Coordinates of N, CA and C in Angstrom, one line a residue:
K3 N 4.6 19.1 6.1 CA 5.3 18.5 5.0 C 6.8 18.4 5.3
A4 N 7.3 19.3 6.1 CA 8.7 19.2 6.4 C 9.0 18.0 7.3
T5 N 8.1 17.6 8.1 CA 8.3 16.4 8.9 C 8.2 15.2 8.0
W6 N 7.2 15.2 7.1 CA 7.0 14.0 6.2 C 8.3 13.8 5.4
R7 N 9.0 14.9 5.0 CA 10.2 14.7 4.2 C 11.3 14.0 4.9
K8 N 11.2 14.0 6.2 CA 12.3 13.3 7.0 C 12.0 11.8 7.2
I9 N 10.9 11.4 6.8 CA 10.6 9.9 6.9 C 11.4 9.1 5.9
E10 N 12.1 8.2 6.4 CA 13.0 7.4 5.5 C 12.4 6.0 5.2
A11 N 11.5 5.6 6.0 CA 10.9 4.2 5.9 C 9.8 4.3 4.7
P12 N 9.6 3.2 4.1 CA 8.6 3.1 3.0 C 7.2 3.4 3.7
V13 N 6.4 4.1 3.0 CA 5.1 4.6 3.4 C 4.0 4.0 2.5
L14 N 3.0 3.4 3.1 CA 1.8 2.9 2.3 C 0.7 3.9 2.7
M15 N 0.2 4.6 1.7 CA -0.9 5.5 1.9 C -2.2 4.9 1.3
L16 N -3.2 4.6 2.1 CA -4.4 4.0 1.6 C -5.4 5.2 1.6
I17 N -6.0 5.5 0.5 CA -6.9 6.6 0.4 C -8.3 6.2 -0.1
A18 N -9.3 6.5 0.7 CA -10.7 6.1 0.4 C -11.1 7.0 -0.8
D19 N -11.7 6.3 -1.8 CA -12.2 7.1 -3.0 C -13.4 8.0 -2.7
Q20 N -14.0 7.8 -1.5 CA -15.1 8.7 -1.2 C -14.8 9.4 0.2
G21 N -13.6 9.4 0.5 CA -13.2 10.0 1.9 C -12.7 11.4 1.8
Y22 N -12.2 11.8 3.0 CA -11.8 13.2 3.2 C -10.7 13.7 2.1
V23 N -9.7 12.9 1.9 CA -8.7 13.3 1.0 C -9.2 13.7 -0.4
H24 N -10.0 12.8 -1.0 CA -10.6 13.2 -2.3 C -11.5 14.3 -2.2
G25 N -12.3 14.4 -1.1 CA -13.2 15.6 -0.9 C -12.4 16.9 -0.8
R26 N -11.3 16.8 0.0 CA -10.5 18.1 0.2 C -9.6 18.4 -0.9
F27 N -9.0 17.5 -1.6 CA -8.0 17.8 -2.6 C -8.4 17.3 -4.0
G28 N -9.6 16.8 -4.2 CA -10.0 16.3 -5.5 C -10.0 17.4 -6.6
N29 N -10.3 18.6 -6.2 CA -10.3 19.8 -7.1 C -9.0 20.5 -7.1
N30 N -8.0 20.0 -6.4 CA -6.7 20.7 -6.3 C -5.6 19.7 -6.4
P31 N -5.4 19.2 -7.7 CA -4.4 18.2 -7.9 C -2.9 18.6 -7.6
V32 N -2.6 19.9 -7.7 CA -1.3 20.4 -7.4 C -1.0 20.2 -5.9
E33 N -1.9 20.6 -5.1 CA -1.7 20.4 -3.6 C -1.7 19.0 -3.2
Y34 N -2.5 18.2 -3.8 CA -2.6 16.7 -3.6 C -1.2 16.1 -3.9
R35 N -0.7 16.4 -5.1 CA 0.7 15.9 -5.5 C 1.7 16.4 -4.5
S36 N 1.7 17.7 -4.2 CA 2.7 18.3 -3.3 C 2.7 17.5 -2.0
R37 N 1.6 17.2 -1.4 CA 1.5 16.4 -0.2 C 2.1 15.0 -0.3
I38 N 1.7 14.3 -1.4 CA 2.1 12.9 -1.6 C 3.6 12.9 -1.8
E39 N 4.1 13.9 -2.6 CA 5.5 13.9 -2.9 C 6.4 14.3 -1.8
S40 N 5.8 14.7 -0.7 CA 6.6 15.0 0.5 C 7.2 13.8 1.1
F41 N 6.7 12.6 0.8 CA 7.3 11.4 1.3 C 8.2 10.9 0.2
S42 N 9.4 10.5 0.6 CA 10.5 10.1 -0.3 C 10.2 8.7 -0.9
N43 N 9.5 7.9 -0.2 CA 9.3 6.5 -0.6 C 7.8 6.1 -0.3
V44 N 6.9 6.5 -1.1 CA 5.5 6.3 -0.8 C 4.8 5.5 -1.9
Q45 N 3.9 4.7 -1.5 CA 3.0 3.9 -2.4 C 1.6 4.3 -2.1
V46 N 0.9 4.8 -3.0 CA -0.5 5.3 -2.8 C -1.5 4.3 -3.5
I47 N -2.4 3.8 -2.7 CA -3.4 2.9 -3.2 C -4.8 3.5 -2.9
T48 N -5.6 3.6 -3.9 CA -7.0 4.1 -3.7 C -7.9 2.9 -3.3
I49 N -8.6 3.0 -2.2 CA -9.5 2.0 -1.8 C -10.9 2.4 -2.4
T50 N -11.4 1.5 -3.3 CA -12.7 1.9 -3.9 C -13.9 1.5 -3.0
D51 N -15.0 2.3 -3.3 CA -16.3 2.1 -2.6 C -16.1 2.2 -1.1
S52 N -15.3 3.2 -0.7 CA -15.1 3.4 0.8 C -15.1 4.9 1.1
G53 N -15.4 5.1 2.4 CA -15.4 6.4 2.9 C -14.3 6.5 4.0
H54 N -14.7 7.3 5.1 CA -13.7 7.6 6.1 C -13.2 6.3 6.8
N55 N -14.1 5.3 7.0 CA -13.7 4.1 7.7 C -13.4 3.0 6.7
V56 N -12.3 3.2 6.0 CA -11.9 2.2 4.9 C -11.8 0.8 5.5
Q57 N -11.2 0.6 6.7 CA -11.0 -0.7 7.2 C -12.3 -1.4 7.5
H58 N -13.4 -0.7 7.7 CA -14.7 -1.3 7.8 C -15.4 -1.5 6.5
D59 N -15.3 -0.5 5.6 CA -15.9 -0.5 4.3 C -15.4 -1.6 3.4
Q60 N -14.1 -1.7 3.4 CA -13.4 -2.6 2.4 C -12.2 -3.4 3.1
P61 N -12.5 -4.2 4.0 CA -11.5 -4.9 4.7 C -10.6 -5.8 3.8
Q62 N -11.2 -6.4 2.8 CA -10.4 -7.3 1.9 C -9.4 -6.4 1.1
Q63 N -9.8 -5.3 0.6 CA -8.9 -4.4 -0.1 C -7.8 -3.9 0.8
I64 N -8.1 -3.6 2.0 CA -7.1 -3.2 3.0 C -6.1 -4.3 3.2
A65 N -6.6 -5.5 3.5 CA -5.7 -6.6 3.8 C -4.8 -7.0 2.6
S66 N -5.4 -7.0 1.4 CA -4.6 -7.3 0.2 C -3.5 -6.2 0.1
A67 N -3.8 -4.9 0.2 CA -2.8 -3.9 0.1 C -1.7 -4.0 1.1
L68 N -2.1 -4.3 2.3 CA -1.1 -4.5 3.4 C -0.2 -5.7 3.2
E69 N -0.8 -6.8 2.8 CA 0.0 -8.0 2.5 C 1.0 -7.8 1.4
K70 N 0.6 -7.1 0.3 CA 1.5 -6.8 -0.8 C 2.6 -5.9 -0.4
F71 N 2.3 -4.9 0.4 CA 3.2 -3.9 0.9 C 4.3 -4.5 1.8
L72 N 3.8 -5.3 2.7 CA 4.7 -5.9 3.7 C 5.6 -7.1 3.1
A73 N 5.1 -7.6 2.0 CA 5.8 -8.7 1.4 C 6.8 -8.3 0.3
R74 N 6.9 -7.0 0.0 CA 7.7 -6.4 -1.1 C 9.2 -6.7 -0.8
D75 N 10.0 -6.8 -1.8 CA 11.4 -7.0 -1.7 C 12.1 -5.7 -1.6

């Protein structure tokens, strides 16, 4: 977390709704928030109907999220 706090660039975090993060932290919202809040400029997007390989499970959702993130002002 200390290293994450030093990141100054905007961060896009894509989280699979059936993936590791939800499995590991789904019952521990305090720890989940603590990790997310370690980034000073983070945007979190949940990718629905996806597991570990989100890019294979939902390529359209990934592409849309990336396009919006990269096109931001």
